[in-house]
Amino acid sequence: MGKLAARSLRYRIGGFTATFLALFIGATLVMACGGLMETGIRNVAPPERLAGADLLVTGDRTHEVATSKKHKKKVPLPERVELPASAVDKVRAVPGVRSVTGERTFDAAVLGAEAVTVQAHGWESAALTPYALTSGSAPAGGEVVLDDATARRAGVTTGERVRIAAHGGSAAYRVSGVAAARGVPQATLFLSPPEATRLSGRPETVADIAVTLAPGAQPDAVRKGIREALAGQAPVTLLSGDDRGAVEHPEVPQGGEDLVALSGVVGGLVILVAAFVVAGTVALAASQRSRELALLRAIGTSTGQLRRMLLGETLMVMVLAGAAAWPAGPLVGRRLFGTLVDSGMVADTVRFSQGWIPAMPAYGALLLTAVGGGLLGSVRAVRAKPVEALGEAAVQKPGLHPVRIAAGLLFLAGTVALTLVTALVLRGPVAASTAGPTVMCCAIALALLGPWFAKAVTLLLHWPVRLLTGPSGRLAALNCRARTAKVAAIATPVMLASAIATGNLYLQTTTAAMADKAFSDNLRADAVLTSAAGGVDPALLARVRALPSVAAASAYVTSTVHTEKPHDGDENKKGLPLQGVSAEGVGQTLAVKASTGSLAALRGNAVALPETVAHRMHRTVGDTITLRLGDGERADVRIVALFKGREGFDTALTSAELLAPHTTAGLPSQLLVRAAGDRGRLMADLGALAERHPGLKVAGREAVTAAHAESSRTQASVNYLIIGMLVAYTALSVVNTTAVAVGNRRKEFALQRLTGATRGQVLRMMAVEGGLVALVGLLLGGVAAASTLVPFGYALGGAGAISGPPEIALTVIGAAAALTLAATLIPTWWALRSRPVEAARA
């Protein structure tokens, strides 16, 4: 059977090309996802500015949370964990250490025609890269050294003065020198050590400790010595090699976790879709060879031999597809990685890694897809009895394999279960966690039971099509009724593409719209003050409140915390968002009203909780809870108020004076301001205040909400990319299956033309048939999308809660119809080029 399978490849190029493309693209995408997963697992971010340090000692940025009574999980802390300054001397005393640098690291901005955001350090850190002075000298008091790129952007040279904004204020500095270093794209400036200590805002701590080893020192012995020297203090992490880059870019650890999760989800979806695409392609190709297979059965070929032949053909194509995917996978993976970097999901310093390891699961998935799809697609072709085989070649028998029916019903039951959970159990945007998988579950059920549903929809559309399209339409409708299995095979990829696109895109647009609305509704401030870098000085709050056009003002800072006492399993998986505010202005700048207690008591170690969060904790006003703040510090806080939160957007409130020191910046990020009357006068007064305090920025409410919406769209671009990949893959399968189905009907077209039909009549018949198949796929896809959107809308408060431009649905419909018609008419036109007599003999 192997020889027969190999010879079949030579004479059935069209069908095998379709199978090859399905397997090749599936393997390429899985291999690309494997590369993304390897990149996320390795999470290699080579050091740039700290390349000269052999070891980096940092605060431990992981926190172990209890996700249940028996299970715990380590999660990254959102803020930088600093080390006591006294630890520098302890590390310096460890044998084998040559030099130690306690780093001061904070955000700053060089003010000029445009503000250049930079990272500021003490001059002692320059030797770690190393930076070399190209002009001038090291900075002293009131002086600064800029890197050459920053100096060019700011338009200054050595000896000139420049204004630097940092830690909520700004001052003029003399440029004492310009320095350069290779391989450091980050804009950087250096101050004198005392000035860097002052502007960091934390003289008692350092951001990290950079260690260089003495010649001949054993790194493991030095590591052990450092751990022993720092025993009894806060936990530390020692980094070497490429892991040192995570110190320069704190977002790297979280980005790695997100990348692993994303690549796993996308890879799984690709394998799932590929299995159905391959199965549909193989089944359609086998059905087109029904007479050939019937003849083999009639002369004594067993079902096992036929199955081995068909499977062998698929495996031979798989080998070719695997060979082509080997170079294509890394190329696609690198492109996808670049897109994720551009979206901000992954730091641009992370190195893309793809070795031979991702190829193994990719080829395993390719083999699984080929075998599974081949077996599933060949079931119908090989299960006929020998006596009935020739009859089945001419007349299609209805019916599905019992295993396929059972699997389809199982997925239908899963769809119903997910729908009920989404609609009745979950509320708010969290319902998207079950609404998303629902569309795939329903699509799989419809694909498995495709002939049943295709037949039902075809019968439903039969008479409207006959009435509206004339004789050609009547013949097309009869063809579709007689070929429900083939109609289902062609309509399945249309259904998959339309269901995935419509369901997931509207799910994404609705979630983004909800987030934007929640942010806009919660913001009652008419203006927002921010700083060019380093946060806003809290002392400005009193000056803002003194303005006659100001009704209220509040400091504002955000972070994420975890509750330790009492345990809150639902929240601990992802953390509880926390907003730091000022008690005097929070009631007028944010749309939060206390249902119990008073927001005016939000001072010091106080917290206000949403009622749902307090209910989960079994706590109320007057009780005390323990929080693990963003930098790892514990805080016992007293509940002073409860308020009705927004479902899916539960955020607790605390005082800005408690939260801000435990963030990386150490200051409030914004000042929220409410106008006393005319907003124009408020903006003018705040603008005048900003002129007196260089580095201060003023933005109106509309600009703030627009910036938030733009940020949401940027983050959503990753999801659009995933959806686009899956839709493009299924769209290709639409072309594949349709072209194969039509290309093998040359004899049928020839017989029609010999009986008097013209080319135009055949083309019109096929146009109607293609439109009917597209309509069947779109209707089934609409059902699958509705299984996601209807319960999700109900979870949000009603069907009208689904939001998104109608252009999405129109584009999906138009693209599906255009692809199906093009894939139908082009092969038909090609088949009609030959003379009818020659085609009938072929």
mmCIF file of N, CA and C in Angstrom, residues 92-189:
data_model
loop_
_atom_site.group_PDB
_atom_site.id
_atom_site.type_symbol
_atom_site.label_atom_id
_atom_site.label_comp_id
_atom_site.label_asym_id
_atom_site.label_seq_id
_atom_site.Cartn_x
_atom_site.Cartn_y
_atom_site.Cartn_z
ATOM 1 N N ARG A 92 30.739 44.172 50.486
ATOM 2 C CA ARG A 92 32.128 44.536 50.205
ATOM 3 C C ARG A 92 33.096 43.707 51.048
ATOM 4 N N ALA A 93 32.663 43.299 52.235
ATOM 5 C CA ALA A 93 33.543 42.547 53.132
ATOM 6 C C ALA A 93 33.620 41.063 52.797
ATOM 7 N N VAL A 94 32.859 40.588 51.836
ATOM 8 C CA VAL A 94 32.865 39.167 51.484
ATOM 9 C C VAL A 94 34.161 38.833 50.746
ATOM 10 N N PRO A 95 34.875 37.783 51.135
ATOM 11 C CA PRO A 95 36.105 37.389 50.429
ATOM 12 C C PRO A 95 35.834 37.097 48.955
ATOM 13 N N GLY A 96 36.737 37.554 48.105
ATOM 14 C CA GLY A 96 36.602 37.334 46.674
ATOM 15 C C GLY A 96 35.941 38.481 45.939
ATOM 16 N N VAL A 97 35.453 39.476 46.674
ATOM 17 C CA VAL A 97 34.827 40.642 46.052
ATOM 18 C C VAL A 97 35.883 41.711 45.825
ATOM 19 N N ARG A 98 35.983 42.182 44.580
ATOM 20 C CA ARG A 98 36.954 43.230 44.280
ATOM 21 C C ARG A 98 36.356 44.610 44.480
ATOM 22 N N SER A 99 35.154 44.844 43.923
ATOM 23 C CA SER A 99 34.531 46.160 44.078
ATOM 24 C C SER A 99 33.027 46.002 44.196
ATOM 25 N N VAL A 100 32.407 46.960 44.862
ATOM 26 C CA VAL A 100 30.969 46.951 45.083
ATOM 27 C C VAL A 100 30.422 48.337 44.803
ATOM 28 N N THR A 101 29.286 48.395 44.090
ATOM 29 C CA THR A 101 28.634 49.673 43.803
ATOM 30 C C THR A 101 27.173 49.582 44.217
ATOM 31 N N GLY A 102 26.783 50.427 45.159
ATOM 32 C CA GLY A 102 25.385 50.526 45.531
ATOM 33 C C GLY A 102 24.697 51.499 44.586
ATOM 34 N N GLU A 103 23.833 50.987 43.728
ATOM 35 C CA GLU A 103 23.255 51.796 42.653
ATOM 36 C C GLU A 103 22.069 52.635 43.104
ATOM 37 N N ARG A 104 22.032 53.865 42.659
ATOM 38 C CA ARG A 104 20.839 54.717 42.748
ATOM 39 C C ARG A 104 20.256 54.813 41.345
ATOM 40 N N THR A 105 19.022 54.427 41.198
ATOM 41 C CA THR A 105 18.375 54.419 39.890
ATOM 42 C C THR A 105 17.010 55.051 40.002
ATOM 43 N N PHE A 106 16.750 56.061 39.190
ATOM 44 C CA PHE A 106 15.439 56.725 39.216
ATOM 45 C C PHE A 106 15.195 57.392 37.869
ATOM 46 N N ASP A 107 13.939 57.659 37.592
ATOM 47 C CA ASP A 107 13.555 58.304 36.336
ATOM 48 C C ASP A 107 13.798 59.802 36.420
ATOM 49 N N ALA A 108 14.195 60.361 35.289
ATOM 50 C CA ALA A 108 14.411 61.803 35.187
ATOM 51 C C ALA A 108 14.070 62.229 33.776
ATOM 52 N N ALA A 109 14.117 63.532 33.534
ATOM 53 C CA ALA A 109 13.845 64.058 32.196
ATOM 54 C C ALA A 109 14.712 65.280 31.969
ATOM 55 N N VAL A 110 15.284 65.347 30.776
ATOM 56 C CA VAL A 110 16.042 66.526 30.354
ATOM 57 C C VAL A 110 15.062 67.442 29.649
ATOM 58 N N LEU A 111 14.810 68.632 30.232
ATOM 59 C CA LEU A 111 13.795 69.547 29.711
ATOM 60 C C LEU A 111 14.398 70.475 28.680
ATOM 61 N N GLY A 112 13.666 70.704 27.634
ATOM 62 C CA GLY A 112 14.089 71.608 26.581
ATOM 63 C C GLY A 112 12.934 71.817 25.637
ATOM 64 N N ALA A 113 13.228 71.902 24.334
ATOM 65 C CA ALA A 113 12.152 72.013 23.353
ATOM 66 C C ALA A 113 11.237 70.799 23.447
ATOM 67 N N GLU A 114 11.823 69.659 23.727
ATOM 68 C CA GLU A 114 11.068 68.442 24.036
ATOM 69 C C GLU A 114 11.701 67.779 25.254
ATOM 70 N N ALA A 115 10.862 67.164 26.072
ATOM 71 C CA ALA A 115 11.365 66.491 27.264
ATOM 72 C C ALA A 115 11.922 65.129 26.868
ATOM 73 N N VAL A 116 13.173 64.865 27.220
ATOM 74 C CA VAL A 116 13.825 63.593 26.928
ATOM 75 C C VAL A 116 13.831 62.777 28.215
ATOM 76 N N THR A 117 13.066 61.696 28.229
ATOM 77 C CA THR A 117 13.004 60.834 29.409
ATOM 78 C C THR A 117 14.276 60.006 29.491
ATOM 79 N N VAL A 118 14.904 60.005 30.662
ATOM 80 C CA VAL A 118 16.174 59.318 30.852
ATOM 81 C C VAL A 118 16.127 58.536 32.162
ATOM 82 N N GLN A 119 17.142 57.696 32.349
ATOM 83 C CA GLN A 119 17.332 57.004 33.618
ATOM 84 C C GLN A 119 18.564 57.600 34.269
ATOM 85 N N ALA A 120 18.405 58.019 35.523
ATOM 86 C CA ALA A 120 19.478 58.727 36.216
ATOM 87 C C ALA A 120 20.180 57.810 37.209
ATOM 88 N N HIS A 121 21.504 58.032 37.362
ATOM 89 C CA HIS A 121 22.316 57.235 38.282
ATOM 90 C C HIS A 121 23.395 58.120 38.876
ATOM 91 N N GLY A 122 24.035 57.589 39.927
ATOM 92 C CA GLY A 122 25.235 58.231 40.429
ATOM 93 C C GLY A 122 26.418 57.933 39.525
ATOM 94 N N TRP A 123 27.410 58.821 39.511
ATOM 95 C CA TRP A 123 28.537 58.669 38.597
ATOM 96 C C TRP A 123 29.312 57.380 38.836
ATOM 97 N N GLU A 124 29.275 56.841 40.061
ATOM 98 C CA GLU A 124 29.999 55.608 40.320
ATOM 99 C C GLU A 124 29.486 54.447 39.486
ATOM 100 N N SER A 125 28.234 54.555 38.973
ATOM 101 C CA SER A 125 27.667 53.484 38.153
ATOM 102 C C SER A 125 28.223 53.488 36.735
ATOM 103 N N ALA A 126 28.854 54.585 36.315
ATOM 104 C CA ALA A 126 29.340 54.675 34.937
ATOM 105 C C ALA A 126 30.410 53.637 34.649
ATOM 106 N N ALA A 127 31.172 53.245 35.675
ATOM 107 C CA ALA A 127 32.256 52.288 35.459
ATOM 108 C C ALA A 127 31.743 50.878 35.179
ATOM 109 N N LEU A 128 30.479 50.605 35.459
ATOM 110 C CA LEU A 128 29.950 49.262 35.279
ATOM 111 C C LEU A 128 29.702 48.923 33.816
ATOM 112 N N THR A 129 29.583 49.920 32.944
ATOM 113 C CA THR A 129 29.244 49.628 31.550
ATOM 114 C C THR A 129 30.457 49.196 30.725
ATOM 115 N N PRO A 130 31.552 49.914 30.619
ATOM 116 C CA PRO A 130 31.803 51.225 31.199
ATOM 117 C C PRO A 130 31.455 52.362 30.231
ATOM 118 N N TYR A 131 31.079 53.507 30.829
ATOM 119 C CA TYR A 131 30.950 54.740 30.066
ATOM 120 C C TYR A 131 32.289 55.457 30.070
ATOM 121 N N ALA A 132 32.671 56.017 28.925
ATOM 122 C CA ALA A 132 33.909 56.774 28.814
ATOM 123 C C ALA A 132 33.580 58.215 28.442
ATOM 124 N N LEU A 133 34.180 59.157 29.103
ATOM 125 C CA LEU A 133 33.957 60.572 28.798
ATOM 126 C C LEU A 133 34.564 60.907 27.436
ATOM 127 N N THR A 134 33.743 61.462 26.562
ATOM 128 C CA THR A 134 34.252 61.941 25.276
ATOM 129 C C THR A 134 34.635 63.412 25.359
ATOM 130 N N SER A 135 34.132 64.089 26.390
ATOM 131 C CA SER A 135 34.514 65.478 26.641
ATOM 132 C C SER A 135 34.169 65.808 28.077
ATOM 133 N N GLY A 136 34.881 66.783 28.657
ATOM 134 C CA GLY A 136 34.554 67.247 29.992
ATOM 135 C C GLY A 136 35.092 66.339 31.081
ATOM 136 N N SER A 137 34.446 66.405 32.246
ATOM 137 C CA SER A 137 34.916 65.699 33.433
ATOM 138 C C SER A 137 33.735 65.130 34.207
ATOM 139 N N ALA A 138 34.051 64.383 35.259
ATOM 140 C CA ALA A 138 33.015 63.779 36.095
ATOM 141 C C ALA A 138 32.197 64.860 36.784
ATOM 142 N N PRO A 139 30.930 64.568 37.115
ATOM 143 C CA PRO A 139 30.085 65.610 37.721
ATOM 144 C C PRO A 139 30.408 65.834 39.196
ATOM 145 N N ALA A 140 30.330 67.055 39.585
ATOM 146 C CA ALA A 140 30.405 67.443 40.994
ATOM 147 C C ALA A 140 29.031 67.985 41.384
ATOM 148 N N GLY A 141 28.926 68.661 42.511
ATOM 149 C CA GLY A 141 27.653 69.218 42.936
ATOM 150 C C GLY A 141 27.109 70.208 41.921
ATOM 151 N N GLY A 142 25.848 70.066 41.552
ATOM 152 C CA GLY A 142 25.223 70.969 40.585
ATOM 153 C C GLY A 142 25.612 70.691 39.155
ATOM 154 N N GLU A 143 26.209 69.520 38.874
ATOM 155 C CA GLU A 143 26.646 69.184 37.527
ATOM 156 C C GLU A 143 26.049 67.839 37.105
ATOM 157 N N VAL A 144 26.067 67.609 35.795
ATOM 158 C CA VAL A 144 25.508 66.385 35.234
ATOM 159 C C VAL A 144 26.339 65.955 34.037
ATOM 160 N N VAL A 145 26.423 64.644 33.826
ATOM 161 C CA VAL A 145 27.032 64.066 32.621
ATOM 162 C C VAL A 145 25.926 63.392 31.827
ATOM 163 N N LEU A 146 25.811 63.754 30.552
ATOM 164 C CA LEU A 146 24.800 63.151 29.677
ATOM 165 C C LEU A 146 25.456 62.153 28.732
ATOM 166 N N ASP A 147 24.702 61.114 28.343
ATOM 167 C CA ASP A 147 25.231 60.257 27.280
ATOM 168 C C ASP A 147 25.137 61.009 25.968
ATOM 169 N N ASP A 148 25.950 60.634 24.993
ATOM 170 C CA ASP A 148 26.088 61.418 23.762
ATOM 171 C C ASP A 148 24.771 61.552 23.009
ATOM 172 N N ALA A 149 23.946 60.494 22.957
ATOM 173 C CA ALA A 149 22.679 60.574 22.234
ATOM 174 C C ALA A 149 21.728 61.552 22.913
ATOM 175 N N THR A 150 21.665 61.532 24.233
ATOM 176 C CA THR A 150 20.786 62.462 24.958
ATOM 177 C C THR A 150 21.259 63.898 24.779
ATOM 178 N N ALA A 151 22.561 64.094 24.800
ATOM 179 C CA ALA A 151 23.097 65.450 24.604
ATOM 180 C C ALA A 151 22.720 65.987 23.227
ATOM 181 N N ARG A 152 22.782 65.129 22.197
ATOM 182 C CA ARG A 152 22.401 65.584 20.857
ATOM 183 C C ARG A 152 20.909 65.916 20.809
ATOM 184 N N ARG A 153 20.068 65.068 21.391
ATOM 185 C CA ARG A 153 18.618 65.334 21.370
ATOM 186 C C ARG A 153 18.270 66.603 22.130
ATOM 187 N N ALA A 154 18.977 66.838 23.230
ATOM 188 C CA ALA A 154 18.696 68.036 24.024
ATOM 189 C C ALA A 154 19.363 69.271 23.439
ATOM 190 N N GLY A 155 20.299 69.083 22.516
ATOM 191 C CA GLY A 155 20.964 70.213 21.883
ATOM 192 C C GLY A 155 21.905 70.958 22.802
ATOM 193 N N VAL A 156 22.613 70.226 23.678
ATOM 194 C CA VAL A 156 23.541 70.862 24.614
ATOM 195 C C VAL A 156 24.908 70.218 24.484
ATOM 196 N N THR A 157 25.927 70.931 24.909
ATOM 197 C CA THR A 157 27.295 70.421 24.912
ATOM 198 C C THR A 157 27.927 70.725 26.265
ATOM 199 N N THR A 158 29.127 70.255 26.429
ATOM 200 C CA THR A 158 29.845 70.443 27.690
ATOM 201 C C THR A 158 29.990 71.935 28.004
ATOM 202 N N GLY A 159 29.699 72.277 29.242
ATOM 203 C CA GLY A 159 29.797 73.658 29.700
ATOM 204 C C GLY A 159 28.475 74.400 29.699
ATOM 205 N N GLU A 160 27.501 73.927 28.956
ATOM 206 C CA GLU A 160 26.193 74.579 28.930
ATOM 207 C C GLU A 160 25.335 74.101 30.095
ATOM 208 N N ARG A 161 24.229 74.824 30.304
ATOM 209 C CA ARG A 161 23.329 74.478 31.407
ATOM 210 C C ARG A 161 22.048 73.840 30.850
ATOM 211 N N VAL A 162 21.516 72.931 31.623
ATOM 212 C CA VAL A 162 20.326 72.212 31.204
ATOM 213 C C VAL A 162 19.458 71.970 32.442
ATOM 214 N N ARG A 163 18.149 71.957 32.252
ATOM 215 C CA ARG A 163 17.243 71.729 33.382
ATOM 216 C C ARG A 163 16.855 70.244 33.424
ATOM 217 N N ILE A 164 16.966 69.686 34.612
ATOM 218 C CA ILE A 164 16.665 68.276 34.833
ATOM 219 C C ILE A 164 15.473 68.175 35.780
ATOM 220 N N ALA A 165 14.465 67.391 35.369
ATOM 221 C CA ALA A 165 13.305 67.124 36.235
ATOM 222 C C ALA A 165 13.466 65.732 36.821
ATOM 223 N N ALA A 166 13.311 65.640 38.156
ATOM 224 C CA ALA A 166 13.413 64.347 38.832
ATOM 225 C C ALA A 166 12.781 64.449 40.203
ATOM 226 N N HIS A 167 12.171 63.364 40.642
ATOM 227 C CA HIS A 167 11.572 63.239 41.970
ATOM 228 C C HIS A 167 10.646 64.412 42.306
ATOM 229 N N GLY A 168 9.800 64.753 41.336
ATOM 230 C CA GLY A 168 8.765 65.743 41.591
ATOM 231 C C GLY A 168 9.189 67.187 41.465
ATOM 232 N N GLY A 169 10.445 67.459 41.156
ATOM 233 C CA GLY A 169 10.900 68.840 41.015
ATOM 234 C C GLY A 169 11.828 68.972 39.829
ATOM 235 N N SER A 170 12.435 70.139 39.677
ATOM 236 C CA SER A 170 13.394 70.350 38.594
ATOM 237 C C SER A 170 14.414 71.384 39.033
ATOM 238 N N ALA A 171 15.578 71.318 38.421
ATOM 239 C CA ALA A 171 16.648 72.273 38.728
ATOM 240 C C ALA A 171 17.579 72.344 37.532
ATOM 241 N N ALA A 172 18.332 73.459 37.459
ATOM 242 C CA ALA A 172 19.293 73.653 36.377
ATOM 243 C C ALA A 172 20.642 73.078 36.792
ATOM 244 N N TYR A 173 21.285 72.389 35.856
ATOM 245 C CA TYR A 173 22.578 71.772 36.108
ATOM 246 C C TYR A 173 23.535 72.167 34.988
ATOM 247 N N ARG A 174 24.813 72.239 35.348
ATOM 248 C CA ARG A 174 25.853 72.461 34.349
ATOM 249 C C ARG A 174 26.284 71.129 33.782
ATOM 250 N N VAL A 175 26.370 71.031 32.439
ATOM 251 C CA VAL A 175 26.833 69.808 31.797
ATOM 252 C C VAL A 175 28.350 69.763 31.926
ATOM 253 N N SER A 176 28.809 68.899 32.848
ATOM 254 C CA SER A 176 30.255 68.821 33.080
ATOM 255 C C SER A 176 30.951 67.932 32.056
ATOM 256 N N GLY A 177 30.169 67.062 31.393
ATOM 257 C CA GLY A 177 30.797 66.193 30.422
ATOM 258 C C GLY A 177 29.763 65.398 29.632
ATOM 259 N N VAL A 178 30.239 64.789 28.571
ATOM 260 C CA VAL A 178 29.426 63.897 27.733
ATOM 261 C C VAL A 178 30.139 62.556 27.682
ATOM 262 N N ALA A 179 29.382 61.479 27.892
ATOM 263 C CA ALA A 179 29.961 60.137 27.937
ATOM 264 C C ALA A 179 29.332 59.263 26.864
ATOM 265 N N ALA A 180 30.035 58.214 26.484
ATOM 266 C CA ALA A 180 29.542 57.288 25.459
ATOM 267 C C ALA A 180 29.857 55.865 25.874
ATOM 268 N N ALA A 181 28.996 54.947 25.434
ATOM 269 C CA ALA A 181 29.212 53.521 25.687
ATOM 270 C C ALA A 181 28.570 52.746 24.552
ATOM 271 N N ARG A 182 29.115 51.604 24.258
ATOM 272 C CA ARG A 182 28.559 50.772 23.194
ATOM 273 C C ARG A 182 27.435 49.900 23.731
ATOM 274 N N GLY A 183 26.398 49.729 22.904
ATOM 275 C CA GLY A 183 25.351 48.770 23.215
ATOM 276 C C GLY A 183 24.412 49.162 24.331
ATOM 277 N N VAL A 184 24.245 50.452 24.588
ATOM 278 C CA VAL A 184 23.310 50.907 25.621
ATOM 279 C C VAL A 184 22.337 51.889 24.971
ATOM 280 N N PRO A 185 21.182 51.422 24.504
ATOM 281 C CA PRO A 185 20.223 52.329 23.866
ATOM 282 C C PRO A 185 19.474 53.213 24.859
ATOM 283 N N GLN A 186 19.421 52.814 26.136
ATOM 284 C CA GLN A 186 18.678 53.563 27.137
ATOM 285 C C GLN A 186 19.313 54.942 27.350
ATOM 286 N N ALA A 187 18.501 56.009 27.239
ATOM 287 C CA ALA A 187 18.984 57.359 27.526
ATOM 288 C C ALA A 187 19.362 57.447 28.997
ATOM 289 N N THR A 188 20.560 57.961 29.274
ATOM 290 C CA THR A 188 21.121 57.900 30.627
ATOM 291 C C THR A 188 21.805 59.213 30.967
ATOM 292 N N LEU A 189 21.734 59.583 32.244
ATOM 293 C CA LEU A 189 22.531 60.695 32.757
ATOM 294 C C LEU A 189 23.109 60.299 34.107
#
